[in-house]
Short mmCIF file of C-alpha atoms in Angstrom, two decimals:
data_model
loop_
_atom_site.label_atom_id
_atom_site.label_comp_id
_atom_site.label_asym_id
_atom_site.label_seq_id
_atom_site.Cartn_x
_atom_site.Cartn_y
_atom_site.Cartn_z
CA MET S 190 -47.72 51.61 60.33
CA THR S 191 -46.51 50.87 56.85
CA MET S 192 -45.29 47.50 56.14
CA PRO S 193 -42.09 47.02 54.04
CA GLU S 194 -42.80 45.96 50.51
CA THR S 195 -41.86 42.29 49.79
CA THR S 196 -40.19 41.12 46.83
CA PRO S 197 -41.84 38.18 44.76
CA ASP S 198 -40.27 34.96 44.74
CA SER S 199 -40.26 35.17 40.61
CA THR S 200 -37.84 37.91 40.99
CA PRO S 201 -34.78 36.47 39.20
CA ASP S 202 -31.45 36.57 41.12
CA SER S 203 -29.25 39.14 40.03
CA THR S 204 -26.25 37.04 40.82
CA THR S 205 -27.27 34.13 38.41
CA PRO S 206 -25.11 34.11 35.49
CA PRO S 207 -26.70 34.19 31.91
CA ALA S 208 -27.16 30.97 30.10
CA ALA S 209 -24.03 29.91 28.29
CA ALA S 210 -24.25 30.73 24.67
CA LYS S 211 -23.85 27.93 21.93
CA LYS S 212 -20.46 27.56 20.59
CA ALA S 213 -20.06 28.15 17.05
CA ARG S 214 -19.09 25.43 14.64
CA ASN S 215 -15.13 24.91 14.22
CA THR S 216 -14.73 24.83 10.56
CA LEU S 217 -10.89 24.44 10.84
CA GLY S 218 -11.66 21.57 12.89
CA LEU S 219 -13.87 19.72 10.13
CA VAL S 220 -10.99 20.69 7.66
CA ALA S 221 -8.48 19.12 10.04
CA LEU S 222 -10.46 15.90 10.42
CA GLY S 223 -10.78 15.60 6.77
CA LEU S 224 -7.09 15.72 6.22
CA ALA S 225 -6.65 13.38 8.94
CA VAL S 226 -9.05 10.46 7.59
CA LEU S 227 -7.52 11.10 4.18
CA GLY S 228 -3.89 10.89 5.55
CA ALA S 229 -4.98 7.80 7.28
CA LEU S 230 -6.02 6.06 4.08
CA PHE S 231 -2.75 7.02 2.43
CA ALA S 232 -0.68 5.83 5.15
CA VAL S 233 -1.89 2.04 5.05
CA ILE S 234 -1.86 1.83 1.05
CA PRO S 235 2.28 1.22 0.32
CA ALA S 236 1.99 3.06 -3.19
CA THR S 237 0.70 6.12 -1.24
CA ASN S 238 2.52 6.13 2.13
CA GLY S 239 4.90 8.70 1.07
CA PHE S 240 2.12 11.14 0.38
CA SER S 241 0.46 10.48 3.90
CA TRP S 242 3.05 12.26 5.76
CA VAL S 243 2.57 15.55 4.11
CA VAL S 244 -1.19 15.08 4.56
CA LEU S 245 -1.12 14.05 8.34
CA LEU S 246 1.38 16.98 9.06
CA GLY S 247 -1.03 19.51 7.40
CA ALA S 248 -3.99 17.96 9.39
CA PHE S 249 -1.79 18.26 12.44
CA ILE S 250 -0.98 21.91 11.92
CA VAL S 251 -4.59 22.81 10.97
CA ALA S 252 -5.91 20.88 14.37
CA ILE S 253 -3.58 22.76 16.61
CA VAL S 254 -4.73 26.18 14.87
CA ALA S 255 -8.39 24.90 15.38
CA LEU S 256 -8.06 24.38 19.14
CA THR S 257 -6.81 27.83 19.63
CA ARG S 258 -9.90 29.62 18.14
CA LYS S 259 -11.96 30.86 21.02
CA GLY S 260 -15.76 30.31 21.31
CA GLN S 261 -15.98 27.49 18.79
CA GLY S 262 -15.98 23.81 19.61
CA LYS S 263 -12.92 21.70 19.95
CA THR S 264 -14.22 18.18 19.66
CA THR S 265 -13.54 17.47 15.89
CA ALA S 266 -10.12 19.51 16.14
CA LEU S 267 -9.10 17.26 19.21
CA ILE S 268 -10.16 13.96 17.21
CA ALA S 269 -7.95 15.43 14.00
CA LEU S 270 -5.09 15.72 16.26
CA ILE S 271 -5.20 12.41 17.67
CA LEU S 272 -5.73 10.76 14.24
CA SER S 273 -2.95 12.70 12.77
CA PHE S 274 -0.42 11.73 15.26
CA LEU S 275 -1.52 8.12 15.57
CA PHE S 276 -1.54 7.36 11.76
CA TRP S 277 1.79 9.31 11.29
CA ILE S 278 3.25 6.64 13.48
CA ILE S 279 1.50 4.06 11.51
CA SER S 280 2.80 5.55 8.22
CA ILE S 281 6.27 5.34 9.89
CA PHE S 282 6.04 1.51 10.26
CA VAL S 283 4.57 1.01 6.98
CA GLY S 284 7.26 2.73 4.98
CA ILE S 285 9.96 0.79 7.22
CA ALA S 286 7.97 -2.45 5.95
CA VAL S 287 8.14 -1.20 2.30
CA VAL S 288 11.71 -0.74 2.44
CA ALA S 289 12.46 -4.07 4.22
CA THR S 290 10.44 -5.64 1.32
CA ALA S 291 12.42 -4.14 -1.28
CA VAL S 292 15.62 -5.18 0.42
CA ASN S 293 14.36 -8.84 0.95
CA ASP S 294 13.38 -8.71 -3.06
CA SER S 295 17.08 -7.60 -4.04
CA LEU S 296 18.54 -10.58 -2.00
CA ASN S 297 16.14 -13.01 -3.23
CA GLU S 298 16.99 -12.05 -6.85
CA ALA S 299 20.68 -12.18 -6.00
CA PRO S 300 22.57 -14.85 -8.42
CA SER S 301 23.57 -17.95 -6.59
CA VAL S 302 26.60 -19.60 -7.00
CA SER S 303 27.09 -22.89 -8.21
CA GLU S 304 28.38 -25.64 -6.12
CA SER S 305 31.41 -27.60 -7.57
CA ASP S 306 31.29 -31.54 -7.16
CA ALA S 307 34.02 -34.13 -7.43
CA THR S 308 33.29 -36.15 -10.87
CA THR S 309 36.23 -38.48 -11.17
CA ASP S 310 38.29 -40.81 -9.03
CA GLU S 311 41.36 -38.55 -9.20
CA GLY S 312 39.60 -35.76 -7.09
CA ASP S 313 39.14 -33.47 -10.10
CA ALA S 314 36.25 -31.08 -9.38
CA ALA S 315 33.83 -29.91 -11.88
CA GLU S 316 31.37 -27.06 -11.74
CA GLU S 317 27.73 -28.26 -11.15
CA GLU S 318 25.27 -26.64 -13.87
CA ALA S 319 22.64 -24.37 -12.42
CA PRO S 320 18.89 -25.70 -13.07
CA ALA S 321 17.31 -23.76 -16.08
CA PRO S 322 15.04 -21.18 -14.42
CA ALA S 323 11.34 -21.32 -14.74
CA GLY S 324 9.70 -19.51 -17.68
CA ILE S 325 6.32 -18.98 -19.29
CA GLY S 326 4.18 -22.01 -18.78
CA ASP S 327 5.99 -22.89 -15.58
CA THR S 328 4.58 -22.87 -11.93
CA ILE S 329 6.77 -22.65 -8.85
CA THR S 330 5.57 -23.63 -5.66
CA THR S 331 6.94 -21.86 -2.62
CA ASP S 332 7.85 -23.28 0.57
CA ASP S 333 4.44 -22.18 2.00
CA GLY S 334 2.51 -23.99 -0.61
CA ILE S 335 1.63 -21.12 -2.82
CA GLU S 336 1.40 -22.06 -6.61
CA ILE S 337 2.59 -19.27 -8.71
CA THR S 338 2.24 -19.75 -12.70
CA LEU S 339 3.64 -17.32 -15.49
CA VAL S 340 0.94 -17.53 -17.90
CA SER S 341 2.09 -14.94 -20.89
CA ILE S 342 4.19 -12.14 -21.25
CA THR S 343 2.89 -9.64 -24.03
CA PRO S 344 5.07 -6.86 -25.34
CA GLY S 345 3.54 -3.90 -26.76
CA ALA S 346 0.17 -4.56 -24.52
CA THR S 347 -2.64 -2.32 -25.11
CA SER S 348 -3.72 -0.32 -22.11
CA PRO S 349 -7.03 -1.82 -20.44
CA ASP S 350 -8.50 1.54 -19.59
CA GLU S 351 -8.47 5.08 -20.98
CA TYR S 352 -7.16 6.81 -17.70
CA PHE S 353 -4.41 4.39 -17.48
CA ALA S 354 -3.32 4.95 -20.85
CA SER S 355 -2.78 8.67 -20.21
CA GLU S 356 0.10 7.58 -17.86
CA VAL S 357 2.33 5.27 -20.23
CA ARG S 358 5.45 7.05 -20.56
CA GLY S 359 7.14 4.08 -22.88
CA THR S 360 5.58 0.96 -24.14
CA LEU S 361 3.77 -1.64 -21.56
CA VAL S 362 4.66 -5.20 -21.24
CA ALA S 363 1.48 -7.18 -19.94
CA VAL S 364 2.64 -10.08 -17.44
CA SER S 365 -0.19 -12.79 -16.89
CA MET S 366 0.03 -14.74 -13.97
CA SER S 367 -2.24 -17.25 -11.96
CA MET S 368 -1.94 -18.02 -8.11
CA THR S 369 -3.28 -20.84 -6.12
CA ASN S 370 -3.29 -20.06 -2.16
CA GLY S 371 -2.35 -23.16 -0.59
CA THR S 372 -1.69 -21.72 2.68
CA ASN S 373 -3.95 -21.08 5.96
CA GLU S 374 -4.26 -17.40 5.39
CA ALA S 375 -5.22 -14.65 2.77
CA VAL S 376 -2.30 -13.73 0.40
CA ALA S 377 -2.34 -10.12 -1.13
CA ILE S 378 -1.92 -9.36 -4.82
CA SER S 379 -0.87 -5.47 -5.20
CA GLU S 380 1.07 -3.50 -7.78
CA SER S 381 4.01 -3.99 -5.55
CA ALA S 382 3.92 -7.61 -5.68
CA VAL S 383 4.98 -7.94 -9.39
CA LYS S 384 8.04 -6.55 -10.66
CA GLY S 385 10.22 -6.83 -14.21
CA PHE S 386 14.02 -6.75 -14.65
CA ILE S 387 16.06 -5.65 -17.84
CA GLY S 388 19.35 -6.49 -16.78
CA GLU S 389 19.79 -5.15 -13.28
CA ALA S 390 17.38 -2.35 -13.84
CA GLU S 391 14.00 -2.91 -11.88
CA TYR S 392 10.52 -1.79 -13.16
CA GLY S 393 7.74 -1.99 -11.07
CA ALA S 394 4.02 -2.62 -12.17
CA SER S 395 2.01 0.29 -13.02
CA ARG S 396 -1.26 -1.51 -12.76
CA VAL S 397 -2.45 -5.19 -12.00
CA TYR S 398 -6.22 -6.27 -12.99
CA GLY S 399 -7.82 -9.21 -12.51
CA THR S 400 -7.80 -11.16 -15.74
CA GLU S 401 -11.24 -12.12 -16.15
CA SER S 402 -13.04 -9.51 -14.40
CA GLY S 403 -10.89 -6.64 -15.46
CA ASP S 404 -11.21 -5.11 -12.08
CA TRP S 405 -8.26 -2.86 -10.69
CA TYR S 406 -6.28 -4.77 -8.10
CA VAL S 407 -4.97 -2.17 -5.71
CA TYR S 408 -4.82 -4.62 -2.83
CA GLU S 409 -6.62 -7.64 -3.36
CA GLU S 410 -6.71 -10.55 -0.75
CA ILE S 411 -7.10 -13.96 -1.81
CA ASN S 412 -8.36 -16.54 0.70
CA PRO S 413 -6.94 -20.02 1.33
CA GLY S 414 -7.91 -22.46 -1.31
CA LEU S 415 -8.80 -20.45 -3.90
CA THR S 416 -7.22 -19.54 -7.52
CA VAL S 417 -6.96 -16.02 -9.30
CA ALA S 418 -5.75 -15.09 -12.45
CA PHE S 419 -4.52 -11.49 -13.13
CA THR S 420 -2.33 -9.37 -15.34
CA ALA S 421 0.30 -6.60 -14.45
CA TYR S 422 0.93 -3.98 -16.52
CA ILE S 423 4.86 -2.98 -16.61
CA ASP S 424 5.78 0.38 -18.09
CA VAL S 425 9.35 0.18 -19.85
CA PRO S 426 11.29 2.05 -22.63
CA ALA S 427 10.25 1.60 -25.98
CA ASP S 428 11.42 -1.30 -27.97
CA SER S 429 12.57 -2.82 -24.78
CA GLY S 430 11.51 -6.50 -23.46
CA LEU S 431 11.93 -7.83 -19.78
CA ASP S 432 14.60 -10.31 -18.85
CA THR S 433 12.95 -11.68 -15.88
CA VAL S 434 9.93 -11.34 -13.81
CA THR S 435 9.50 -11.73 -10.15
CA PHE S 436 6.40 -12.33 -7.69
CA ASN S 437 6.47 -11.66 -4.06
CA THR S 438 3.61 -13.68 -2.02
CA ASP S 439 3.24 -10.96 0.40
CA LEU S 440 3.49 -7.44 1.18
CA PHE S 441 6.03 -7.35 3.80
CA PHE S 442 7.55 -10.75 4.56
CA GLY S 443 6.67 -13.03 1.89
CA GLU S 444 8.56 -15.32 -0.47
CA GLY S 445 9.65 -14.11 -3.73
CA VAL S 446 9.73 -16.27 -7.13
CA THR S 447 11.62 -15.58 -10.31
CA PHE S 448 10.58 -16.46 -13.91
CA ALA S 449 12.67 -15.99 -16.90
CA ALA S 450 10.62 -13.93 -19.40
CA LYS S 451 12.11 -14.86 -22.55
#
């Protein structure tokens, strides 16, 4: 009698699914992640905060498209999607804080109304003269204990580097200051901290450099107890000079001080 032929144990089960193919790299996901990281950096810097919204929106859209690609990895696209959304929210708060700083500066710079005082027994009132504003060589100490000194103002200054020189549209006024941090926390120095005024027109600092080091202070934090000297360069119309100069001791809610520039 013929025995039925047995099937060896090594015969593969026809029902076993083939090994899953390795997913291809998602190039769009990498692009979206790069845009998200760039947008995150722009979002936390006040000077570039406005650009971050465009970059982060682009990262968000590219990440969504990358997630729809079949057969490609989703991890980088998902990370880019989360980062772009998170830092878009952060950029909104930073933008609000920058606007609040501008409003706070304008309120600090509003002229004060002098008080009238009784000067005679007959009850005649005389207007009290306002003290002369601080000027070049003077030091103002804020309520927080920060000492700000206006060292010098140089009209028609020369640009400290050739790359910045190409951006000058009028004439440069160099405003040299020093600051001693008498608080218990770091105080920031940036381009948004220094402003010049010609009448009611406001001029922001184009660049701020360390006076001794020559380093560009994009956002420099000075720790408690330390002193730093720096020079802000303000681009103004040719043959124009500043009337006043202000310095704000913090990016968002610091105390502003005002110096006469002449």
